[in-house]
Coordinates of C-alpha atoms in Angstrom, one line a residue:
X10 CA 38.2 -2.3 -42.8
X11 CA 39.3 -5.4 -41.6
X12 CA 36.9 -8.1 -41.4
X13 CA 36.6 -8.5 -38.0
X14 CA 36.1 -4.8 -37.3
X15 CA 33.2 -5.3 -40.0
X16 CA 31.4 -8.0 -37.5
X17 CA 31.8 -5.4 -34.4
X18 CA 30.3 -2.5 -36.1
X19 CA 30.0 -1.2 -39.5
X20 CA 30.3 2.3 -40.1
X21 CA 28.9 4.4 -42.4
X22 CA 29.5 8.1 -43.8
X23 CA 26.6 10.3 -43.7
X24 CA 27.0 14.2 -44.7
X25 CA 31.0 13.6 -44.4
X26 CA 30.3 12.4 -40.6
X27 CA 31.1 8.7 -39.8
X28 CA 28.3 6.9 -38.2
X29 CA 28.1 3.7 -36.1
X30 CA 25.4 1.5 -36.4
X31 CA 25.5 -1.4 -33.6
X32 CA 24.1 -4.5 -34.9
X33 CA 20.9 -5.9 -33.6
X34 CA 22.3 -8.7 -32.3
X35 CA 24.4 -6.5 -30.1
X36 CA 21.4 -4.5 -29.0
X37 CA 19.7 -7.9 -27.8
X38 CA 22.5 -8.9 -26.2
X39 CA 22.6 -5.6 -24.1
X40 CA 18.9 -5.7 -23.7
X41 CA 18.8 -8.7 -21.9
X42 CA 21.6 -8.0 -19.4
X43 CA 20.2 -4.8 -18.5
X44 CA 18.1 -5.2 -15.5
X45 CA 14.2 -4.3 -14.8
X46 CA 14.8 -1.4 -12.5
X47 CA 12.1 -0.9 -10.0
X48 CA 12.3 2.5 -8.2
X49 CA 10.7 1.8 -4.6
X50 CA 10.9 5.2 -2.3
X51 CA 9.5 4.8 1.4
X52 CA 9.8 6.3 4.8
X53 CA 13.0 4.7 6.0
X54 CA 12.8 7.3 8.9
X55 CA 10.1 9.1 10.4
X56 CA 7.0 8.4 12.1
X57 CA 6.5 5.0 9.5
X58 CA 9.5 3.4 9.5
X59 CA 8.6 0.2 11.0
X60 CA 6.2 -0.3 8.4
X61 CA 8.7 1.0 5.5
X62 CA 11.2 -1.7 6.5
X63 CA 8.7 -4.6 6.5
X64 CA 7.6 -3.0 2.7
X65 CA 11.2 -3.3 1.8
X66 CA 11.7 -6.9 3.0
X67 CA 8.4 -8.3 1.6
X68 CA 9.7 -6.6 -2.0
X69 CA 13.0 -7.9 -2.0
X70 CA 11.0 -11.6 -1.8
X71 CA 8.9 -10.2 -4.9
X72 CA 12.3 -9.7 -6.8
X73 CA 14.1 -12.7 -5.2
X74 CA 10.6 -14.8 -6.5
X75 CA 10.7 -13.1 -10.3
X76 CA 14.6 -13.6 -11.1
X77 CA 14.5 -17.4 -9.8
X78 CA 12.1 -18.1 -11.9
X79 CA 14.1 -17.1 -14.6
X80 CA 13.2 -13.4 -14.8
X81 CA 11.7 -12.0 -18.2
X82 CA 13.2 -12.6 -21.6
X83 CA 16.7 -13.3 -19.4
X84 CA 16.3 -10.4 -17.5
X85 CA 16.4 -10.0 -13.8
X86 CA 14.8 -7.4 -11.3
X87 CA 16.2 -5.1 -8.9
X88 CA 14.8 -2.7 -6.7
X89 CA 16.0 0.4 -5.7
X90 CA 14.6 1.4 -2.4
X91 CA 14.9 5.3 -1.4
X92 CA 14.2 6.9 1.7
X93 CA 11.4 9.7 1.2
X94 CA 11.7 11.1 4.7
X95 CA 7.5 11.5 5.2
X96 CA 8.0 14.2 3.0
X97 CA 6.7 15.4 -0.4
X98 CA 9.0 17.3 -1.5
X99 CA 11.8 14.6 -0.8
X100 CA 9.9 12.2 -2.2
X101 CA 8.8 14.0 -5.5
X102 CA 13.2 14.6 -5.5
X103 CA 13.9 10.8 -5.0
X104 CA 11.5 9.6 -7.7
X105 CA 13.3 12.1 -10.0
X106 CA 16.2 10.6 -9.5
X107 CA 15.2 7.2 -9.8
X108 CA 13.2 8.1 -13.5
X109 CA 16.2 10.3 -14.8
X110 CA 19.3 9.2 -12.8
X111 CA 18.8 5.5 -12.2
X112 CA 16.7 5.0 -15.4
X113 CA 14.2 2.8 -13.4
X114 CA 11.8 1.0 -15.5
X115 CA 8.5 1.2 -12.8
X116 CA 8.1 3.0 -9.3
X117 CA 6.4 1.2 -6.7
X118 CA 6.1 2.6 -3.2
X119 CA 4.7 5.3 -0.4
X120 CA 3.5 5.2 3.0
X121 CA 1.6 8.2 3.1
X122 CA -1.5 10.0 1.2
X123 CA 1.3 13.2 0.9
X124 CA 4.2 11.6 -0.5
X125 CA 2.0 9.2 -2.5
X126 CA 0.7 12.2 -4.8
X127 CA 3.8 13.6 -5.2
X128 CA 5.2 10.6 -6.3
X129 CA 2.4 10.0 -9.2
X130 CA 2.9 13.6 -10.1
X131 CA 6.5 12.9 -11.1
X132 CA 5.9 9.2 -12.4
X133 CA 2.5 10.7 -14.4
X134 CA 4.4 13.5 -16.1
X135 CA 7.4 10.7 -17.3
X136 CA 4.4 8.5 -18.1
X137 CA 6.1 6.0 -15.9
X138 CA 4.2 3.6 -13.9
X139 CA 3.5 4.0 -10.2
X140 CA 2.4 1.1 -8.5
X141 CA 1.3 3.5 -4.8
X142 CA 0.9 0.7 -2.1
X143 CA -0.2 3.4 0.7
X144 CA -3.9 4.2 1.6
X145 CA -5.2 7.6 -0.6
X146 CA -9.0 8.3 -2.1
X147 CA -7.5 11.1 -3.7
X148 CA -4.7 9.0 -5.8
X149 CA -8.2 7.3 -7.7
X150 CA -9.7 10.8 -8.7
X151 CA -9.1 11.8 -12.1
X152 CA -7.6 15.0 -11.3
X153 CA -4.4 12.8 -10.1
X154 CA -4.7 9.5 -11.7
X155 CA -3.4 8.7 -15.1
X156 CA -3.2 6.2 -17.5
X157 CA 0.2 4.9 -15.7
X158 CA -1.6 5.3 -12.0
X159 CA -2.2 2.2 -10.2
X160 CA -3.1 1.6 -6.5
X161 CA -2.2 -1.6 -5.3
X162 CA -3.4 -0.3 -1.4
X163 CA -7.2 -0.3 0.1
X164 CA -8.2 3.3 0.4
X165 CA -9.9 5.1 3.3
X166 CA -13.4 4.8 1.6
X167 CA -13.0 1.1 1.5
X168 CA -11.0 0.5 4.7
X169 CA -13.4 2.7 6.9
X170 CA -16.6 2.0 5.4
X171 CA -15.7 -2.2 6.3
X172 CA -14.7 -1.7 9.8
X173 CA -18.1 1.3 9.9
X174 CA -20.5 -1.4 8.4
X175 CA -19.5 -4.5 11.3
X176 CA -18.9 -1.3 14.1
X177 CA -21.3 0.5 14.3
X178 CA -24.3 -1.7 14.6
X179 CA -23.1 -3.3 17.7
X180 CA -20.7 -0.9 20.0
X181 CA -22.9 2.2 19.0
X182 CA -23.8 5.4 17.1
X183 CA -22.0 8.6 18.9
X184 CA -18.6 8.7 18.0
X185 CA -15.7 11.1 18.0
X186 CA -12.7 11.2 16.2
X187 CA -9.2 11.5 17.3
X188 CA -7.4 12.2 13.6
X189 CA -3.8 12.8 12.1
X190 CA -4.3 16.0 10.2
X191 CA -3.4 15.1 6.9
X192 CA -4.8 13.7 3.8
X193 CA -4.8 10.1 5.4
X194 CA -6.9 11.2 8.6
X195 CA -9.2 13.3 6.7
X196 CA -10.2 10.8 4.2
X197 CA -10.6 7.8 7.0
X198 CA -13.4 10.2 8.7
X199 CA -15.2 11.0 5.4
X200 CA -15.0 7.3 5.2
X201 CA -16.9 6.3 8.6
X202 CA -19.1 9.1 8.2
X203 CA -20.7 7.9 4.7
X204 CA -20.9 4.7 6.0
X205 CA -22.6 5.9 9.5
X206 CA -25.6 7.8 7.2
X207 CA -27.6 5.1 6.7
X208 CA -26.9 3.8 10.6
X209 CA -27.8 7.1 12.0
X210 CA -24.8 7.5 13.3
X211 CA -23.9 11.0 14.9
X212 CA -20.5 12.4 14.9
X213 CA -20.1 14.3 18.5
X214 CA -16.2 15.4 16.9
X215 CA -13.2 15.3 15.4
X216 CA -10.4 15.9 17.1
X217 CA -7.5 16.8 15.2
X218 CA -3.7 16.8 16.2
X219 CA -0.4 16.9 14.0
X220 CA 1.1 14.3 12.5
X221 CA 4.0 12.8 14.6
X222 CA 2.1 14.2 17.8
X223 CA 3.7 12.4 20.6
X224 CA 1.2 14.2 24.1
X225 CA -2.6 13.6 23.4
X226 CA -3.1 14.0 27.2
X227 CA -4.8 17.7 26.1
X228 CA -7.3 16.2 24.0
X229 CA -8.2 13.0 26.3
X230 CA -10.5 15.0 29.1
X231 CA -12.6 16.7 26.3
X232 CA -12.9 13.0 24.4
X233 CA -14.2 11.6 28.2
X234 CA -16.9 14.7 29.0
X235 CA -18.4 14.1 25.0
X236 CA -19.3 10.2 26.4
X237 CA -19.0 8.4 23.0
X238 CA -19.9 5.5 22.4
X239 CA -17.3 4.5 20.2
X240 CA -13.6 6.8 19.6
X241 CA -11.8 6.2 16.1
X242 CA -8.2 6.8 16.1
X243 CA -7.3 8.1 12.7
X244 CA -4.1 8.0 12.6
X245 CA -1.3 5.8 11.7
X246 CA 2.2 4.3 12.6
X247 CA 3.7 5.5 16.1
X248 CA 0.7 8.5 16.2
X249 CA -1.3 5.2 16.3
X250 CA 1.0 3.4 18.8
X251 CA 0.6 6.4 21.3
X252 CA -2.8 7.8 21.1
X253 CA -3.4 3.8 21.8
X254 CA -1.5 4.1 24.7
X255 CA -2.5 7.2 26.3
X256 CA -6.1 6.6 25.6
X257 CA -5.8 3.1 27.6
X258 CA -4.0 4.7 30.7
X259 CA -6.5 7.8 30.9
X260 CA -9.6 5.1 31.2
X261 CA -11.1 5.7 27.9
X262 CA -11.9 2.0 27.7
X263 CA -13.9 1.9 30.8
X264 CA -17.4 3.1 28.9
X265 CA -16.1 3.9 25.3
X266 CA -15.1 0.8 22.4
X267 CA -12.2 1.6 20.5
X268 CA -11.2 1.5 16.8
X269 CA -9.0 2.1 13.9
X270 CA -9.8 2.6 10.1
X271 CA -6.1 0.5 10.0
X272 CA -4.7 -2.2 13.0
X273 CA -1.1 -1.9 12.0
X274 CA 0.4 -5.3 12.9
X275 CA 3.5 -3.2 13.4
X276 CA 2.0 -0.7 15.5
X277 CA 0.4 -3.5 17.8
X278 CA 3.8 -5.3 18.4
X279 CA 5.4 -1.9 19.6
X280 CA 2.5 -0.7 21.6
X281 CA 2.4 -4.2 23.4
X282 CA -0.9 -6.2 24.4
X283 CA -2.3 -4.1 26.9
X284 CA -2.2 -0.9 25.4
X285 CA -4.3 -2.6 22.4
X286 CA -6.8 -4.8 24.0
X287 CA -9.6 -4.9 22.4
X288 CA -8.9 -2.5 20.0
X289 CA -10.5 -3.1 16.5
X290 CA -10.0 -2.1 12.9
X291 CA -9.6 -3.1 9.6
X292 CA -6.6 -4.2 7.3
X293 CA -5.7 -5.1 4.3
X294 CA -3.9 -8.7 5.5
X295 CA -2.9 -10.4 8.6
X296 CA -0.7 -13.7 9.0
X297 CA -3.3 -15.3 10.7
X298 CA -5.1 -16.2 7.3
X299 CA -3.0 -19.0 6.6
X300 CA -4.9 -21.6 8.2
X301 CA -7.4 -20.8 5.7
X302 CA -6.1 -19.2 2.5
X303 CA -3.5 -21.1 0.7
X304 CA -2.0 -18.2 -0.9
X305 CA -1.4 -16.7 2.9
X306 CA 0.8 -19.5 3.5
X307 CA 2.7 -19.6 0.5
X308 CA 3.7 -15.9 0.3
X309 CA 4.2 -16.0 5.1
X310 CA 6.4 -19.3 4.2
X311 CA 8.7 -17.3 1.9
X312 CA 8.8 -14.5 4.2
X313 CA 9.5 -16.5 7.0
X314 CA 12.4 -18.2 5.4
X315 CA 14.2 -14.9 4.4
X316 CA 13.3 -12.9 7.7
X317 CA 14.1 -15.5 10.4
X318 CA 11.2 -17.1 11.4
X319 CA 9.2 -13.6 11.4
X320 CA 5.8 -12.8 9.4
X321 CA 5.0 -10.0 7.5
X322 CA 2.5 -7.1 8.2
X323 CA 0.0 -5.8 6.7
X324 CA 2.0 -3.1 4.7
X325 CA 4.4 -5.4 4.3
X326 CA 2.6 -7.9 2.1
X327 CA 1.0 -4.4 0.0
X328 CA 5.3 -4.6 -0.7
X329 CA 5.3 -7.7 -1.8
X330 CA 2.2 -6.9 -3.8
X331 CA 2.5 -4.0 -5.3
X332 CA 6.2 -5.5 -7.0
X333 CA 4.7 -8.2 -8.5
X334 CA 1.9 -7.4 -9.7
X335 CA 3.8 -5.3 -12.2
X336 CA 6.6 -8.0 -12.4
X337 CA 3.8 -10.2 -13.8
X338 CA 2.4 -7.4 -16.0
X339 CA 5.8 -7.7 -17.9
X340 CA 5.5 -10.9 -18.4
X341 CA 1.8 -10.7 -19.3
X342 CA 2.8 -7.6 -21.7
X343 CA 5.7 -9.2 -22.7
X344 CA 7.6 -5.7 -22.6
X345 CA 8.9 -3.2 -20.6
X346 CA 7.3 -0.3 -22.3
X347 CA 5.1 1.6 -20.1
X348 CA 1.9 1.9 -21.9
X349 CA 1.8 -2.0 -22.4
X350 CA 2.6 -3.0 -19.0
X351 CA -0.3 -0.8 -17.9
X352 CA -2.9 -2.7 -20.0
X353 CA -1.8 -6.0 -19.0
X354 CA -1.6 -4.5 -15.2
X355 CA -5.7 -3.3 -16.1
X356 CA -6.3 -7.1 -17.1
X357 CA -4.4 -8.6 -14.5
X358 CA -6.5 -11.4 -11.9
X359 CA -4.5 -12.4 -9.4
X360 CA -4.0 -14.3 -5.7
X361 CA -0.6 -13.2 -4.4
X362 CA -1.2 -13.8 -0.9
X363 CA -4.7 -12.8 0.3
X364 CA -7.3 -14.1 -1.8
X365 CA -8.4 -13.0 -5.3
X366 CA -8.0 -9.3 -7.3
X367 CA -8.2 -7.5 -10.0
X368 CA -7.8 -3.2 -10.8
X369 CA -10.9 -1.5 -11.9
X370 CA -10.3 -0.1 -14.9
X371 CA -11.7 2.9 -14.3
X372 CA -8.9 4.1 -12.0
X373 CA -6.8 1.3 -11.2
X374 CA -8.0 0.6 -8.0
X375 CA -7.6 -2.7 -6.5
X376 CA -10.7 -4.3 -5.4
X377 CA -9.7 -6.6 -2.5
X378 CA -11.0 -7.7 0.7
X379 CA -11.0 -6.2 3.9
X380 CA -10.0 -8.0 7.1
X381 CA -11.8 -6.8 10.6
X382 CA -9.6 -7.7 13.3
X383 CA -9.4 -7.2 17.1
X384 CA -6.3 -7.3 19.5
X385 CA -5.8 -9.9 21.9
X386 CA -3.7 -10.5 24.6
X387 CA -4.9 -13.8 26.1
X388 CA -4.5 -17.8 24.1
X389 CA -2.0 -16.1 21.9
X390 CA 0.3 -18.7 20.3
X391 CA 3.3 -17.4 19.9
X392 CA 4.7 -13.2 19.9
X393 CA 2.9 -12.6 16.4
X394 CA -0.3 -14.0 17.2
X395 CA -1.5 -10.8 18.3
X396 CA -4.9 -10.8 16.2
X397 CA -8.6 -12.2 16.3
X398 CA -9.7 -12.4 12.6
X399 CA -14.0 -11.0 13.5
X400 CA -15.0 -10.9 10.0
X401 CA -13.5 -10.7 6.2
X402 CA -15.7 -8.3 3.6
X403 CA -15.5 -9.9 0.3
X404 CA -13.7 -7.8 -2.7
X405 CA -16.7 -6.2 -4.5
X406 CA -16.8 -2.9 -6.5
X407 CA -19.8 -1.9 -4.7
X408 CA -18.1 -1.0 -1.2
X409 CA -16.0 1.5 -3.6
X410 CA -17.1 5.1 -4.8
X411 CA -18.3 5.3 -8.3
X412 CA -16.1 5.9 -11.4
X413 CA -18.6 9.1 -12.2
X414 CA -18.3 10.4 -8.2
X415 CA -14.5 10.6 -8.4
X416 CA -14.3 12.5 -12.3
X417 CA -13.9 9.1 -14.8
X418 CA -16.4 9.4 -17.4
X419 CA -16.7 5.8 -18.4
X420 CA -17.9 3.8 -15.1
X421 CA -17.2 0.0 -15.3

């Protein structure tokens, strides 16, 4: 063996076989030019695409932020965004791809309670982390949460209990329910209703159509007769964009005060300003903040500057999130492996663009704020300023369901 063979590999004979044995050196080397793979599978098309795309471009400034920084241990990110198609099965197929195919390191993603579970199923069983940056209660019970489980999102309780809480005491206590039926819509009325018991707040229906509906015309003379006082649309994406709609032209206004568990930012700059006048909800983050979080400006500057001037939404920032909060777990960990990235992720604080978090370790929920926002369509600014910001409900464990309620035995 020549000596320069012998600094390339040395081999070795075992049982009569030859054996290579790479040097550790060499194993390093490859380590560090090996990306961090980030599998990140969405609804490119379907019913949430708007909001998909703004996920995708508010993630790519998560990677874009990590690797110009200098990346971890000399290794950069990338993300690998697949399309999920809305559907469960396409997206349990895509994240099995991404884990076994693509060797992604982490999966971050969804935009749907559906798709969302069948993702964690796949990334549970591989004990690969999912990051889920859609809305689920389900996703935080311990029949589908694991160790590697992590919900960057609000979920229904939180969202609908916030925009319950500042509704319900001053528009009024009859309400109806116009709702996607799915896991989404389901979970937003459970929401309203637990935080209506105490109000005495009477629920005169819900109303259920499928998801992708485009007609609500059938249901809009039966909401009228009923004479609520206030009708929730629980629904999301374009569903929300036409109930909105149709609901306006029939005259629901006129005597009834509408609301959403979720405003989509998205959904208002498709369904223009007079379909949603003065239609409230709740979300998780609006532009608007900047004038008075720091960290609101920062992360809309940087969005800005890749995207053309435009903002992010809402589900958009839950993107730009959910990447780097595990980004930062890597660095915190100072590994790749799964099970440590998951205990730094459990003792992570963090500000990324909205004000300060943290995951409960019970189930990985992130305990955030909730921002109450109404539509305008009068002393707007400019085309994105399309929100009143009404009220912001501080992040406190409290406004979530108990570790014990949802199956974890140790409550924090």
């Amino acid at each position: 063996m020549t000596e320069s063979t012998n600094l390339g590999r040395r081999t070795l004979i075992v049982g009569g076989a030859a054996a290579v044995v790479t040097p550790a050196w060499l194993n390093l080397a490859h380590a560090q030019n090996t990306p961090i793979k980030i599998g990140f599978p969405v609804p490119l098309t379907g019913a949430f695409s708007a909001e998909a795309q703004d996920q995708v471009r508010a993630a790519e400034i998560a990677i874009k932020e990590f690797n110009d920084s200098g990346g971890f241990n000399g290794r950069k990110a990338e993300l690998l965004v697949r399309d999920d198609k809305l559907n469960p099965g396409e997206a349990a197929t895509r994240t099995l791809e991404l884990i076994e195919k693509d060797k992604v390191d982490f999966v971050v993603g969804s935009l749907s309670a559906a798709t969302q579970l069948s993702i964690n199923a796949v990334c549970r069983d591989r004990k690969i982390i999912f990051n889920s940056i859609s809305q689920s209660d389900a996703i935080n019970e311990a029949k589908d949460w694991s160790l590697y489980t992590f919900h960057e999102a609000l979920n229904p309780h939180l969202t609908a209990g916030a925009v319950g809480r500042y509704a319900f005491p001053r528009f009024g206590k009859k309400v109806v329910y116009l709702t996607a039926d799915y896991a989404y819509g389901h979970e937003m009325v459970r929401g309203f209703q637990r935080a209506g018991q105490s109000l005495g707040v009477q629920t005169l229906a819900d109303i259920r159509h499928p998801i992708g509906a485009a007609d609500y015309s059938a249901f809009l003379p039966r909401i009228q007769a009923l004479k609520p006082d206030i009708l929730v649309l629980c629904n999301f994406g374009r569903d929300l964009v036409n109930s909105a709609k149709q609901a306006t032209d029939f005259g629901i206004k006129a005597n009834t005060k509408i609301i959403a568990p979720v405003l989509l930012y998205t959904a208002r700059q498709a369904g223009g300003a007079e379909a949603f006048e003065g239609i409230l909800g709740g979300t998780s983050y609006y532009w608007g903040m900047e004038d008075k979080i720091p960290a609101a400006k920062a992360f809309n500057d940087k969005f800005r500057k890749a995207n053309g001037g435009a903002v992010p939404s809402d589900y958009g920032a839950l993107g730009y999130a959910g990447v780097r909060s595990v980004l930062q777990a890597v660095r915190e960990a100072k590994s790749t492996e799964s099970l440590k990235v998951s205990i730094a992720l459990r003792q992570l604080r963090y500000n990324w663009y909205k004000g300060d978090q943290f995951y409960r370790k019970c189930d990985h929920q992130s305990v955030q704020s909730v921002v109450i926002v109404e539509s305008k369509s009068k002393n707007m600014k400019d085309k994105y300023d399309v929100f009143n910001v009404l009220s912001i409900e501080a992040a406190e464990e409290k406004n979530l369901r108990t570790c014990d309620e949802m199956g974890h035995k140790i409550s924090t």
